[in-house]
Amino acid sequence: MSQPVLVLTRPLPVPPLTANGQAVEVRQFRGDQAVFAQAQVLLSTVMDPVDARLIDALPASIRLIANVGVGLDNIDLRAAAARGIAVSNTPVVTEDTADLAFLLILASARRLYSSESMVRSGRWNSTDMTVNLGTTVQGKTLGVVGFGAIGQAVARRARACNMAIAYHGPRPKPEAAAAVDAIYYPQLTAMLAAADIVTLHCPLSPATRHLIDAQTLAAMKPGAILVNTGRGALVDERALIDALHSGHLSGAGLDVFEREPTVPPQLLAMDNVTLTPHMGSATRECRGAMFDCALQNAIACFEGRPLLTPVDPG
């Protein structure tokens, strides 16, 4: 029986592993295809492109691409399927990502960044009660674009703050919607027009790239807030900047960007925009669970067992 070999796309804290009673050899890919010789598993992160060119160059020994993350826009799934290579992800990020999304909702509504900056810079005037007023989330409508596990978890948090829930996606989800009294909008623009705050949780695909553009931003309520913890390219950043500059949107909370780690300087300069560095899963517990899930998928592949979290290539 050949030794199990795991190839990493970047340095990761992989503990000693065994499969079928053998130690797993761990290698790192640095551009040299020779590293894949006799390897069975490629372990990638959402920050590392695994495109058709790389997949086509993989040897026949590779049986699995184990992705550390839920989103799969970094992997060419069609190319993997054409080669008969399985793909797995780590759907263990729901609650922590939902926490961050709701943090950005509250931070944007209550102007947390500009308020904190005022205190740190010594500009706080405790006698002026009209400065830096935000808006309450109580009784407001949250529009959820993408009503999967994370979108539903954000909706539960919003209901705890007495928010009404509207949602848009490819199809209605009556059972999940009933749990949070959510109303389904088959048309995105209609949902945007009904929401005071919009939060994005759909996967990135050719169909959803720049889903939020000048036209859809114009459909949002004047003074609305946009929050994105999904993928940066869901939003046309130029159009978002224009909507913020014009005052059509009152604020935004962004954890993801089109060209990470680069953030447009216009967004950096705005005090009504809260920015975080793609950290939806950035807790010790969540990151540990993600690595463990990916490694358990790898071991299952080495041992010929069913994957824990396989991805449908379709």
PDB file of C-alpha atoms in Angstrom:
ATOM      1  CA  MET A   1       0.000   0.000   0.000  1.00  0.00           C
ATOM      2  CA  SER A   2       1.441   3.394  -1.003  1.00  0.00           C
ATOM      3  CA  GLN A   3       2.143   6.001   1.643  1.00  0.00           C
ATOM      4  CA  PRO A   4      -0.628   8.607   2.035  1.00  0.00           C
ATOM      5  CA  VAL A   5       0.578  12.005   0.807  1.00  0.00           C
ATOM      6  CA  LEU A   6      -1.134  15.347   1.485  1.00  0.00           C
ATOM      7  CA  VAL A   7      -0.139  18.500  -0.437  1.00  0.00           C
ATOM      8  CA  LEU A   8      -0.895  21.961   1.015  1.00  0.00           C
ATOM      9  CA  THR A   9      -1.413  25.112  -1.047  1.00  0.00           C
ATOM     10  CA  ARG A  10       0.062  27.209   1.784  1.00  0.00           C
ATOM     11  CA  PRO A  11       1.652  26.649   5.208  1.00  0.00           C
ATOM     12  CA  LEU A  12      -1.005  25.345   7.615  1.00  0.00           C
ATOM     13  CA  PRO A  13      -0.825  23.932  11.154  1.00  0.00           C
ATOM     14  CA  VAL A  14      -1.198  20.254  10.254  1.00  0.00           C
ATOM     15  CA  PRO A  15      -0.601  17.883  13.188  1.00  0.00           C
ATOM     16  CA  PRO A  16       0.919  14.435  12.702  1.00  0.00           C
ATOM     17  CA  LEU A  17      -1.632  12.292  10.850  1.00  0.00           C
ATOM     18  CA  THR A  18      -2.036   8.600  10.218  1.00  0.00           C
ATOM     19  CA  ALA A  19      -4.200   6.734   7.726  1.00  0.00           C
ATOM     20  CA  ASN A  20      -4.458   2.963   7.451  1.00  0.00           C
ATOM     21  CA  GLY A  21      -1.796   2.724  10.136  1.00  0.00           C
ATOM     22  CA  GLN A  22       0.719   4.761   8.112  1.00  0.00           C
ATOM     23  CA  ALA A  23       2.071   8.244   8.765  1.00  0.00           C
ATOM     24  CA  VAL A  24       0.764  10.829   6.312  1.00  0.00           C
ATOM     25  CA  GLU A  25       3.500  12.679   4.439  1.00  0.00           C
ATOM     26  CA  VAL A  26       2.738  16.415   4.246  1.00  0.00           C
ATOM     27  CA  ARG A  27       4.196  18.527   1.444  1.00  0.00           C
ATOM     28  CA  GLN A  28       3.732  22.148   0.389  1.00  0.00           C
ATOM     29  CA  PHE A  29       3.058  23.279  -3.164  1.00  0.00           C
ATOM     30  CA  ARG A  30       5.271  26.216  -4.175  1.00  0.00           C
ATOM     31  CA  GLY A  31       4.717  26.074  -7.919  1.00  0.00           C
ATOM     32  CA  ASP A  32       6.672  22.886  -8.584  1.00  0.00           C
ATOM     33  CA  GLN A  33       4.372  20.206 -10.001  1.00  0.00           C
ATOM     34  CA  ALA A  34       6.787  17.498  -8.869  1.00  0.00           C
ATOM     35  CA  VAL A  35       5.461  17.896  -5.328  1.00  0.00           C
ATOM     36  CA  PHE A  36       2.255  16.136  -6.410  1.00  0.00           C
ATOM     37  CA  ALA A  37       4.024  12.895  -7.351  1.00  0.00           C
ATOM     38  CA  GLN A  38       2.150   9.960  -5.748  1.00  0.00           C
ATOM     39  CA  ALA A  39      -0.010  12.391  -3.708  1.00  0.00           C
ATOM     40  CA  GLN A  40      -3.670  11.572  -3.173  1.00  0.00           C
ATOM     41  CA  VAL A  41      -5.050  14.769  -1.596  1.00  0.00           C
ATOM     42  CA  LEU A  42      -4.624  18.487  -2.256  1.00  0.00           C
ATOM     43  CA  LEU A  43      -5.643  20.651   0.703  1.00  0.00           C
ATOM     44  CA  SER A  44      -6.485  24.215  -0.355  1.00  0.00           C
ATOM     45  CA  THR A  45      -7.884  27.346   1.260  1.00  0.00           C
ATOM     46  CA  VAL A  46     -10.420  29.776  -0.174  1.00  0.00           C
ATOM     47  CA  MET A  47      -7.544  32.201  -0.775  1.00  0.00           C
ATOM     48  CA  ASP A  48      -5.735  29.836  -3.133  1.00  0.00           C
ATOM     49  CA  PRO A  49      -6.972  29.421  -6.729  1.00  0.00           C
ATOM     50  CA  VAL A  50      -7.274  25.810  -7.840  1.00  0.00           C
ATOM     51  CA  ASP A  51      -8.078  26.531 -11.461  1.00  0.00           C
ATOM     52  CA  ALA A  52      -8.444  24.332 -14.536  1.00  0.00           C
ATOM     53  CA  ARG A  53      -4.782  24.758 -15.428  1.00  0.00           C
ATOM     54  CA  LEU A  54      -3.611  23.450 -12.054  1.00  0.00           C
ATOM     55  CA  ILE A  55      -6.206  20.672 -11.990  1.00  0.00           C
ATOM     56  CA  ASP A  56      -5.311  19.500 -15.494  1.00  0.00           C
ATOM     57  CA  ALA A  57      -1.667  19.257 -14.418  1.00  0.00           C
ATOM     58  CA  LEU A  58      -2.409  17.092 -11.360  1.00  0.00           C
ATOM     59  CA  PRO A  59      -1.333  13.451 -11.567  1.00  0.00           C
ATOM     60  CA  ALA A  60      -3.876  10.636 -11.699  1.00  0.00           C
ATOM     61  CA  SER A  61      -3.058   9.810  -8.070  1.00  0.00           C
ATOM     62  CA  ILE A  62      -4.923  12.906  -6.802  1.00  0.00           C
ATOM     63  CA  ARG A  63      -8.400  11.819  -5.676  1.00  0.00           C
ATOM     64  CA  LEU A  64      -9.549  14.746  -3.516  1.00  0.00           C
ATOM     65  CA  ILE A  65      -9.334  18.525  -3.235  1.00  0.00           C
ATOM     66  CA  ALA A  66     -10.129  19.259   0.417  1.00  0.00           C
ATOM     67  CA  ASN A  67     -11.002  22.947   0.691  1.00  0.00           C
ATOM     68  CA  VAL A  68     -10.699  24.807   4.004  1.00  0.00           C
ATOM     69  CA  GLY A  69     -13.789  27.003   3.762  1.00  0.00           C
ATOM     70  CA  VAL A  70     -17.426  26.825   2.751  1.00  0.00           C
ATOM     71  CA  GLY A  71     -17.265  28.806  -0.489  1.00  0.00           C
ATOM     72  CA  LEU A  72     -15.823  27.049  -3.520  1.00  0.00           C
ATOM     73  CA  ASP A  73     -15.320  29.903  -5.970  1.00  0.00           C
ATOM     74  CA  ASN A  74     -11.549  29.311  -5.745  1.00  0.00           C
ATOM     75  CA  ILE A  75     -11.937  25.844  -7.314  1.00  0.00           C
ATOM     76  CA  ASP A  76     -12.894  25.014 -10.886  1.00  0.00           C
ATOM     77  CA  LEU A  77     -15.482  22.375 -10.002  1.00  0.00           C
ATOM     78  CA  ARG A  78     -16.116  21.411 -13.621  1.00  0.00           C
ATOM     79  CA  ALA A  79     -12.437  20.747 -14.214  1.00  0.00           C
ATOM     80  CA  ALA A  80     -12.271  18.657 -11.044  1.00  0.00           C
ATOM     81  CA  ALA A  81     -15.359  16.666 -12.044  1.00  0.00           C
ATOM     82  CA  ALA A  82     -13.943  16.084 -15.526  1.00  0.00           C
ATOM     83  CA  ARG A  83     -10.862  14.542 -13.924  1.00  0.00           C
ATOM     84  CA  GLY A  84     -12.919  12.479 -11.480  1.00  0.00           C
ATOM     85  CA  ILE A  85     -11.463  14.378  -8.515  1.00  0.00           C
ATOM     86  CA  ALA A  86     -13.772  14.724  -5.522  1.00  0.00           C
ATOM     87  CA  VAL A  87     -14.103  18.058  -3.688  1.00  0.00           C
ATOM     88  CA  SER A  88     -14.982  18.671  -0.042  1.00  0.00           C
ATOM     89  CA  ASN A  89     -15.552  21.828   1.988  1.00  0.00           C
ATOM     90  CA  THR A  90     -15.877  22.738   5.675  1.00  0.00           C
ATOM     91  CA  PRO A  91     -19.453  23.829   6.461  1.00  0.00           C
ATOM     92  CA  VAL A  92     -18.681  24.507  10.122  1.00  0.00           C
ATOM     93  CA  VAL A  93     -18.536  28.304   9.957  1.00  0.00           C
ATOM     94  CA  THR A  94     -22.235  29.145  10.207  1.00  0.00           C
ATOM     95  CA  GLU A  95     -22.608  30.596  13.691  1.00  0.00           C
ATOM     96  CA  ASP A  96     -19.341  32.544  13.836  1.00  0.00           C
ATOM     97  CA  THR A  97     -19.869  34.042  10.380  1.00  0.00           C
ATOM     98  CA  ALA A  98     -23.433  34.969  11.316  1.00  0.00           C
ATOM     99  CA  ASP A  99     -22.109  36.634  14.479  1.00  0.00           C
ATOM    100  CA  LEU A 100     -19.765  38.792  12.415  1.00  0.00           C
ATOM    101  CA  ALA A 101     -22.480  39.652   9.910  1.00  0.00           C
ATOM    102  CA  PHE A 102     -24.772  40.827  12.675  1.00  0.00           C
ATOM    103  CA  LEU A 103     -21.902  42.687  14.324  1.00  0.00           C
ATOM    104  CA  LEU A 104     -21.455  44.605  11.046  1.00  0.00           C
ATOM    105  CA  ILE A 105     -25.202  45.241  10.873  1.00  0.00           C
ATOM    106  CA  LEU A 106     -25.173  46.796  14.342  1.00  0.00           C
ATOM    107  CA  ALA A 107     -21.861  48.610  13.812  1.00  0.00           C
ATOM    108  CA  SER A 108     -23.124  50.160  10.575  1.00  0.00           C
ATOM    109  CA  ALA A 109     -26.511  51.130  11.970  1.00  0.00           C
ATOM    110  CA  ARG A 110     -25.019  52.682  15.117  1.00  0.00           C
ATOM    111  CA  ARG A 111     -22.001  54.278  13.378  1.00  0.00           C
ATOM    112  CA  LEU A 112     -19.545  52.411  15.568  1.00  0.00           C
ATOM    113  CA  TYR A 113     -16.407  53.196  13.555  1.00  0.00           C
ATOM    114  CA  SER A 114     -16.925  56.959  13.458  1.00  0.00           C
ATOM    115  CA  SER A 115     -17.927  56.987  17.135  1.00  0.00           C
ATOM    116  CA  GLU A 116     -14.842  55.066  18.211  1.00  0.00           C
ATOM    117  CA  SER A 117     -12.649  57.288  16.027  1.00  0.00           C
ATOM    118  CA  MET A 118     -14.134  60.340  17.712  1.00  0.00           C
ATOM    119  CA  VAL A 119     -13.168  59.023  21.137  1.00  0.00           C
ATOM    120  CA  ARG A 120      -9.661  57.922  20.109  1.00  0.00           C
ATOM    121  CA  SER A 121      -8.892  61.233  18.388  1.00  0.00           C
ATOM    122  CA  GLY A 122     -10.059  63.376  21.306  1.00  0.00           C
ATOM    123  CA  ARG A 123     -12.977  64.883  19.354  1.00  0.00           C
ATOM    124  CA  TRP A 124     -15.662  63.655  21.749  1.00  0.00           C
ATOM    125  CA  ASN A 125     -17.894  66.509  22.904  1.00  0.00           C
ATOM    126  CA  SER A 126     -20.063  65.082  25.660  1.00  0.00           C
ATOM    127  CA  THR A 127     -22.447  68.046  25.602  1.00  0.00           C
ATOM    128  CA  ASP A 128     -23.572  67.686  21.967  1.00  0.00           C
ATOM    129  CA  MET A 129     -26.414  65.175  21.724  1.00  0.00           C
ATOM    130  CA  THR A 130     -26.881  65.576  17.961  1.00  0.00           C
ATOM    131  CA  VAL A 131     -23.504  64.267  16.809  1.00  0.00           C
ATOM    132  CA  ASN A 132     -22.993  60.886  15.181  1.00  0.00           C
ATOM    133  CA  LEU A 133     -26.551  59.694  15.448  1.00  0.00           C
ATOM    134  CA  GLY A 134     -27.145  56.251  14.036  1.00  0.00           C
ATOM    135  CA  THR A 135     -30.369  54.377  13.479  1.00  0.00           C
ATOM    136  CA  THR A 136     -32.063  51.675  15.523  1.00  0.00           C
ATOM    137  CA  VAL A 137     -32.445  48.179  14.136  1.00  0.00           C
ATOM    138  CA  GLN A 138     -35.532  47.608  16.256  1.00  0.00           C
ATOM    139  CA  GLY A 139     -38.587  47.176  14.037  1.00  0.00           C
ATOM    140  CA  LYS A 140     -36.576  47.545  10.830  1.00  0.00           C
ATOM    141  CA  THR A 141     -36.604  45.092   7.922  1.00  0.00           C
ATOM    142  CA  LEU A 142     -33.539  42.979   7.188  1.00  0.00           C
ATOM    143  CA  GLY A 143     -33.221  41.760   3.613  1.00  0.00           C
ATOM    144  CA  VAL A 144     -31.256  38.509   3.344  1.00  0.00           C
ATOM    145  CA  VAL A 145     -29.828  37.653  -0.068  1.00  0.00           C
ATOM    146  CA  GLY A 146     -29.096  33.926   0.055  1.00  0.00           C
ATOM    147  CA  PHE A 147     -31.167  32.059   2.636  1.00  0.00           C
ATOM    148  CA  GLY A 148     -28.811  29.171   3.305  1.00  0.00           C
ATOM    149  CA  ALA A 149     -27.431  28.171   6.687  1.00  0.00           C
ATOM    150  CA  ILE A 150     -25.593  31.457   7.321  1.00  0.00           C
ATOM    151  CA  GLY A 151     -28.407  33.648   6.004  1.00  0.00           C
ATOM    152  CA  GLN A 152     -30.874  31.842   8.250  1.00  0.00           C
ATOM    153  CA  ALA A 153     -28.554  32.188  11.262  1.00  0.00           C
ATOM    154  CA  VAL A 154     -28.312  35.946  10.679  1.00  0.00           C
ATOM    155  CA  ALA A 155     -32.103  36.106  10.406  1.00  0.00           C
ATOM    156  CA  ARG A 156     -32.442  34.412  13.808  1.00  0.00           C
ATOM    157  CA  ARG A 157     -30.206  37.049  15.351  1.00  0.00           C
ATOM    158  CA  ALA A 158     -32.207  39.797  13.682  1.00  0.00           C
ATOM    159  CA  ARG A 159     -35.479  38.422  15.035  1.00  0.00           C
ATOM    160  CA  ALA A 160     -34.015  38.689  18.544  1.00  0.00           C
ATOM    161  CA  CYS A 161     -33.755  42.432  17.831  1.00  0.00           C
ATOM    162  CA  ASN A 162     -37.386  42.610  16.672  1.00  0.00           C
ATOM    163  CA  MET A 163     -36.466  42.958  13.021  1.00  0.00           C
ATOM    164  CA  ALA A 164     -38.734  41.782  10.208  1.00  0.00           C
ATOM    165  CA  ILE A 165     -37.120  39.406   7.713  1.00  0.00           C
ATOM    166  CA  ALA A 166     -37.324  39.464   3.930  1.00  0.00           C
ATOM    167  CA  TYR A 167     -35.299  37.057   1.824  1.00  0.00           C
ATOM    168  CA  HIS A 168     -34.379  36.373  -1.776  1.00  0.00           C
ATOM    169  CA  GLY A 169     -32.917  33.271  -3.368  1.00  0.00           C
ATOM    170  CA  PRO A 170     -33.417  30.878  -6.262  1.00  0.00           C
ATOM    171  CA  ARG A 171     -36.438  29.308  -4.565  1.00  0.00           C
ATOM    172  CA  PRO A 172     -38.591  29.766  -1.459  1.00  0.00           C
ATOM    173  CA  LYS A 173     -37.749  27.825   1.704  1.00  0.00           C
ATOM    174  CA  PRO A 174     -41.081  27.678   3.542  1.00  0.00           C
ATOM    175  CA  GLU A 175     -39.944  25.675   6.565  1.00  0.00           C
ATOM    176  CA  ALA A 176     -36.858  27.792   7.257  1.00  0.00           C
ATOM    177  CA  ALA A 177     -38.809  30.976   6.559  1.00  0.00           C
ATOM    178  CA  ALA A 178     -41.564  30.017   8.987  1.00  0.00           C
ATOM    179  CA  ALA A 179     -39.006  29.698  11.799  1.00  0.00           C
ATOM    180  CA  VAL A 180     -38.233  33.435  11.544  1.00  0.00           C
ATOM    181  CA  ASP A 181     -41.485  34.709   9.973  1.00  0.00           C
ATOM    182  CA  ALA A 182     -39.578  35.582   6.803  1.00  0.00           C
ATOM    183  CA  ILE A 183     -41.238  36.739   3.589  1.00  0.00           C
ATOM    184  CA  TYR A 184     -39.904  35.429   0.280  1.00  0.00           C
ATOM    185  CA  TYR A 185     -39.289  37.812  -2.617  1.00  0.00           C
ATOM    186  CA  PRO A 186     -38.706  36.078  -5.963  1.00  0.00           C
ATOM    187  CA  GLN A 187     -37.484  39.375  -7.443  1.00  0.00           C
ATOM    188  CA  LEU A 188     -34.271  40.764  -5.945  1.00  0.00           C
ATOM    189  CA  THR A 189     -35.118  44.401  -6.639  1.00  0.00           C
ATOM    190  CA  ALA A 190     -38.469  44.068  -4.869  1.00  0.00           C
ATOM    191  CA  MET A 191     -36.756  42.716  -1.768  1.00  0.00           C
ATOM    192  CA  LEU A 192     -34.120  45.453  -1.879  1.00  0.00           C
ATOM    193  CA  ALA A 193     -36.849  48.084  -2.021  1.00  0.00           C
ATOM    194  CA  ALA A 194     -38.491  46.604   1.082  1.00  0.00           C
ATOM    195  CA  ALA A 195     -35.379  46.326   3.268  1.00  0.00           C
ATOM    196  CA  ASP A 196     -33.735  48.882   5.539  1.00  0.00           C
ATOM    197  CA  ILE A 197     -30.584  46.766   5.819  1.00  0.00           C
ATOM    198  CA  VAL A 198     -29.424  44.208   3.243  1.00  0.00           C
ATOM    199  CA  THR A 199     -27.004  41.383   4.062  1.00  0.00           C
ATOM    200  CA  LEU A 200     -25.374  39.162   1.421  1.00  0.00           C
ATOM    201  CA  HIS A 201     -24.917  35.413   1.914  1.00  0.00           C
ATOM    202  CA  CYS A 202     -25.136  33.857  -1.552  1.00  0.00           C
ATOM    203  CA  PRO A 203     -22.243  31.960  -3.170  1.00  0.00           C
ATOM    204  CA  LEU A 204     -20.121  33.665  -5.807  1.00  0.00           C
ATOM    205  CA  SER A 205     -20.665  32.348  -9.325  1.00  0.00           C
ATOM    206  CA  PRO A 206     -20.740  33.871 -12.808  1.00  0.00           C
ATOM    207  CA  ALA A 207     -24.459  34.508 -12.241  1.00  0.00           C
ATOM    208  CA  THR A 208     -23.944  36.355  -8.942  1.00  0.00           C
ATOM    209  CA  ARG A 209     -20.788  38.330  -9.777  1.00  0.00           C
ATOM    210  CA  HIS A 210     -21.708  42.022  -9.312  1.00  0.00           C
ATOM    211  CA  LEU A 211     -25.205  40.974  -8.271  1.00  0.00           C
ATOM    212  CA  ILE A 212     -25.203  44.268  -6.394  1.00  0.00           C
ATOM    213  CA  ASP A 213     -24.449  46.875  -9.049  1.00  0.00           C
ATOM    214  CA  ALA A 214     -25.605  50.403  -9.851  1.00  0.00           C
ATOM    215  CA  GLN A 215     -29.058  49.181 -10.874  1.00  0.00           C
ATOM    216  CA  THR A 216     -29.714  47.043  -7.812  1.00  0.00           C
ATOM    217  CA  LEU A 217     -28.221  49.648  -5.482  1.00  0.00           C
ATOM    218  CA  ALA A 218     -30.646  52.191  -6.937  1.00  0.00           C
ATOM    219  CA  ALA A 219     -33.496  49.838  -6.005  1.00  0.00           C
ATOM    220  CA  MET A 220     -32.527  49.995  -2.322  1.00  0.00           C
ATOM    221  CA  LYS A 221     -34.284  52.380   0.037  1.00  0.00           C
ATOM    222  CA  PRO A 222     -32.697  55.819   0.408  1.00  0.00           C
ATOM    223  CA  GLY A 223     -30.605  55.655   3.569  1.00  0.00           C
ATOM    224  CA  ALA A 224     -30.352  51.854   3.540  1.00  0.00           C
ATOM    225  CA  ILE A 225     -27.299  49.905   4.711  1.00  0.00           C
ATOM    226  CA  LEU A 226     -25.448  47.137   2.836  1.00  0.00           C
ATOM    227  CA  VAL A 227     -23.530  44.385   4.651  1.00  0.00           C
ATOM    228  CA  ASN A 228     -21.370  41.818   2.855  1.00  0.00           C
ATOM    229  CA  THR A 229     -19.719  38.842   4.540  1.00  0.00           C
ATOM    230  CA  GLY A 230     -20.114  36.578   1.481  1.00  0.00           C
ATOM    231  CA  ARG A 231     -17.669  37.298  -1.323  1.00  0.00           C
ATOM    232  CA  GLY A 232     -16.313  40.668  -2.395  1.00  0.00           C
ATOM    233  CA  ALA A 233     -17.152  40.240  -6.066  1.00  0.00           C
ATOM    234  CA  LEU A 234     -20.866  39.980  -5.259  1.00  0.00           C
ATOM    235  CA  VAL A 235     -20.686  43.786  -5.169  1.00  0.00           C
ATOM    236  CA  ASP A 236     -19.543  46.245  -7.824  1.00  0.00           C
ATOM    237  CA  GLU A 237     -17.322  48.296  -5.525  1.00  0.00           C
ATOM    238  CA  ARG A 238     -17.276  51.316  -7.849  1.00  0.00           C
ATOM    239  CA  ALA A 239     -21.071  51.436  -7.830  1.00  0.00           C
ATOM    240  CA  LEU A 240     -21.130  50.989  -4.046  1.00  0.00           C
ATOM    241  CA  ILE A 241     -18.694  53.857  -3.571  1.00  0.00           C
ATOM    242  CA  ASP A 242     -20.890  56.074  -5.746  1.00  0.00           C
ATOM    243  CA  ALA A 243     -24.008  55.120  -3.757  1.00  0.00           C
ATOM    244  CA  LEU A 244     -22.251  55.949  -0.488  1.00  0.00           C
ATOM    245  CA  HIS A 245     -20.808  59.220  -1.803  1.00  0.00           C
ATOM    246  CA  SER A 246     -24.209  60.357  -3.048  1.00  0.00           C
ATOM    247  CA  GLY A 247     -25.855  59.560   0.271  1.00  0.00           C
ATOM    248  CA  HIS A 248     -28.256  57.072  -1.300  1.00  0.00           C
ATOM    249  CA  LEU A 249     -26.840  54.513   1.141  1.00  0.00           C
ATOM    250  CA  SER A 250     -26.217  55.672   4.689  1.00  0.00           C
ATOM    251  CA  GLY A 251     -23.530  53.100   5.381  1.00  0.00           C
ATOM    252  CA  ALA A 252     -21.974  49.730   4.717  1.00  0.00           C
ATOM    253  CA  GLY A 253     -20.307  46.912   6.622  1.00  0.00           C
ATOM    254  CA  LEU A 254     -17.801  44.950   4.550  1.00  0.00           C
ATOM    255  CA  ASP A 255     -15.784  41.874   5.492  1.00  0.00           C
ATOM    256  CA  VAL A 256     -14.916  40.900   1.914  1.00  0.00           C
ATOM    257  CA  PHE A 257     -13.579  42.767  -1.105  1.00  0.00           C
ATOM    258  CA  GLU A 258     -13.157  42.263  -4.839  1.00  0.00           C
ATOM    259  CA  ARG A 259      -9.344  42.195  -4.857  1.00  0.00           C
ATOM    260  CA  GLU A 260      -8.298  41.107  -1.396  1.00  0.00           C
ATOM    261  CA  PRO A 261      -6.290  42.230   0.436  1.00  0.00           C
ATOM    262  CA  THR A 262      -6.557  45.500  -1.531  1.00  0.00           C
ATOM    263  CA  VAL A 263      -9.359  47.804  -0.385  1.00  0.00           C
ATOM    264  CA  PRO A 264     -10.350  50.831  -2.489  1.00  0.00           C
ATOM    265  CA  PRO A 265      -8.971  54.002  -0.860  1.00  0.00           C
ATOM    266  CA  GLN A 266     -12.394  55.646  -1.179  1.00  0.00           C
ATOM    267  CA  LEU A 267     -13.843  53.062   1.208  1.00  0.00           C
ATOM    268  CA  LEU A 268     -10.934  53.490   3.617  1.00  0.00           C
ATOM    269  CA  ALA A 269     -11.653  57.214   3.767  1.00  0.00           C
ATOM    270  CA  MET A 270     -15.363  56.892   4.616  1.00  0.00           C
ATOM    271  CA  ASP A 271     -16.368  57.098   8.273  1.00  0.00           C
ATOM    272  CA  ASN A 272     -19.761  55.495   7.571  1.00  0.00           C
ATOM    273  CA  VAL A 273     -18.186  52.240   6.378  1.00  0.00           C
ATOM    274  CA  THR A 274     -17.080  49.489   8.766  1.00  0.00           C
ATOM    275  CA  LEU A 275     -14.296  47.315   7.336  1.00  0.00           C
ATOM    276  CA  THR A 276     -12.987  43.957   8.551  1.00  0.00           C
ATOM    277  CA  PRO A 277     -10.337  41.674   6.969  1.00  0.00           C
ATOM    278  CA  HIS A 278     -12.360  38.643   5.736  1.00  0.00           C
ATOM    279  CA  MET A 279     -12.675  37.322   9.275  1.00  0.00           C
ATOM    280  CA  GLY A 280     -16.110  35.702   9.382  1.00  0.00           C
ATOM    281  CA  SER A 281     -14.612  32.413  10.566  1.00  0.00           C
ATOM    282  CA  ALA A 282     -11.791  33.988  12.565  1.00  0.00           C
ATOM    283  CA  THR A 283     -12.297  32.465  15.979  1.00  0.00           C
ATOM    284  CA  ARG A 284      -9.950  29.896  17.470  1.00  0.00           C
ATOM    285  CA  GLU A 285     -12.815  27.448  17.747  1.00  0.00           C
ATOM    286  CA  CYS A 286     -14.091  27.880  14.202  1.00  0.00           C
ATOM    287  CA  ARG A 287     -10.713  27.808  12.476  1.00  0.00           C
ATOM    288  CA  GLY A 288      -9.800  24.711  14.470  1.00  0.00           C
ATOM    289  CA  ALA A 289     -13.035  23.025  13.396  1.00  0.00           C
ATOM    290  CA  MET A 290     -12.380  23.982   9.761  1.00  0.00           C
ATOM    291  CA  PHE A 291      -8.882  22.485   9.711  1.00  0.00           C
ATOM    292  CA  ASP A 292     -10.127  19.382  11.506  1.00  0.00           C
ATOM    293  CA  CYS A 293     -12.986  18.911   9.029  1.00  0.00           C
ATOM    294  CA  ALA A 294     -10.657  19.261   6.031  1.00  0.00           C
ATOM    295  CA  LEU A 295      -8.141  16.825   7.525  1.00  0.00           C
ATOM    296  CA  GLN A 296     -10.856  14.306   8.395  1.00  0.00           C
ATOM    297  CA  ASN A 297     -12.007  14.429   4.778  1.00  0.00           C
ATOM    298  CA  ALA A 298      -8.411  13.808   3.699  1.00  0.00           C
ATOM    299  CA  ILE A 299      -8.073  10.812   6.016  1.00  0.00           C
ATOM    300  CA  ALA A 300     -11.393   9.420   4.778  1.00  0.00           C
ATOM    301  CA  CYS A 301     -10.054   9.661   1.228  1.00  0.00           C
ATOM    302  CA  PHE A 302      -6.787   7.932   2.162  1.00  0.00           C
ATOM    303  CA  GLU A 303      -8.716   5.110   3.832  1.00  0.00           C
ATOM    304  CA  GLY A 304     -11.292   4.714   1.086  1.00  0.00           C
ATOM    305  CA  ARG A 305     -14.200   5.807   3.285  1.00  0.00           C
ATOM    306  CA  PRO A 306     -17.035   8.218   2.346  1.00  0.00           C
ATOM    307  CA  LEU A 307     -16.119  11.884   2.732  1.00  0.00           C
ATOM    308  CA  LEU A 308     -17.613  13.770   5.671  1.00  0.00           C
ATOM    309  CA  THR A 309     -18.628  16.817   3.642  1.00  0.00           C
ATOM    310  CA  PRO A 310     -18.514  16.078  -0.085  1.00  0.00           C
ATOM    311  CA  VAL A 311     -19.492  18.775  -2.560  1.00  0.00           C
ATOM    312  CA  ASP A 312     -21.857  18.184  -5.467  1.00  0.00           C
ATOM    313  CA  PRO A 313     -19.871  19.201  -8.585  1.00  0.00           C
ATOM    314  CA  GLY A 314     -23.106  20.141 -10.354  1.00  0.00           C
TER     315      GLY A 314
END
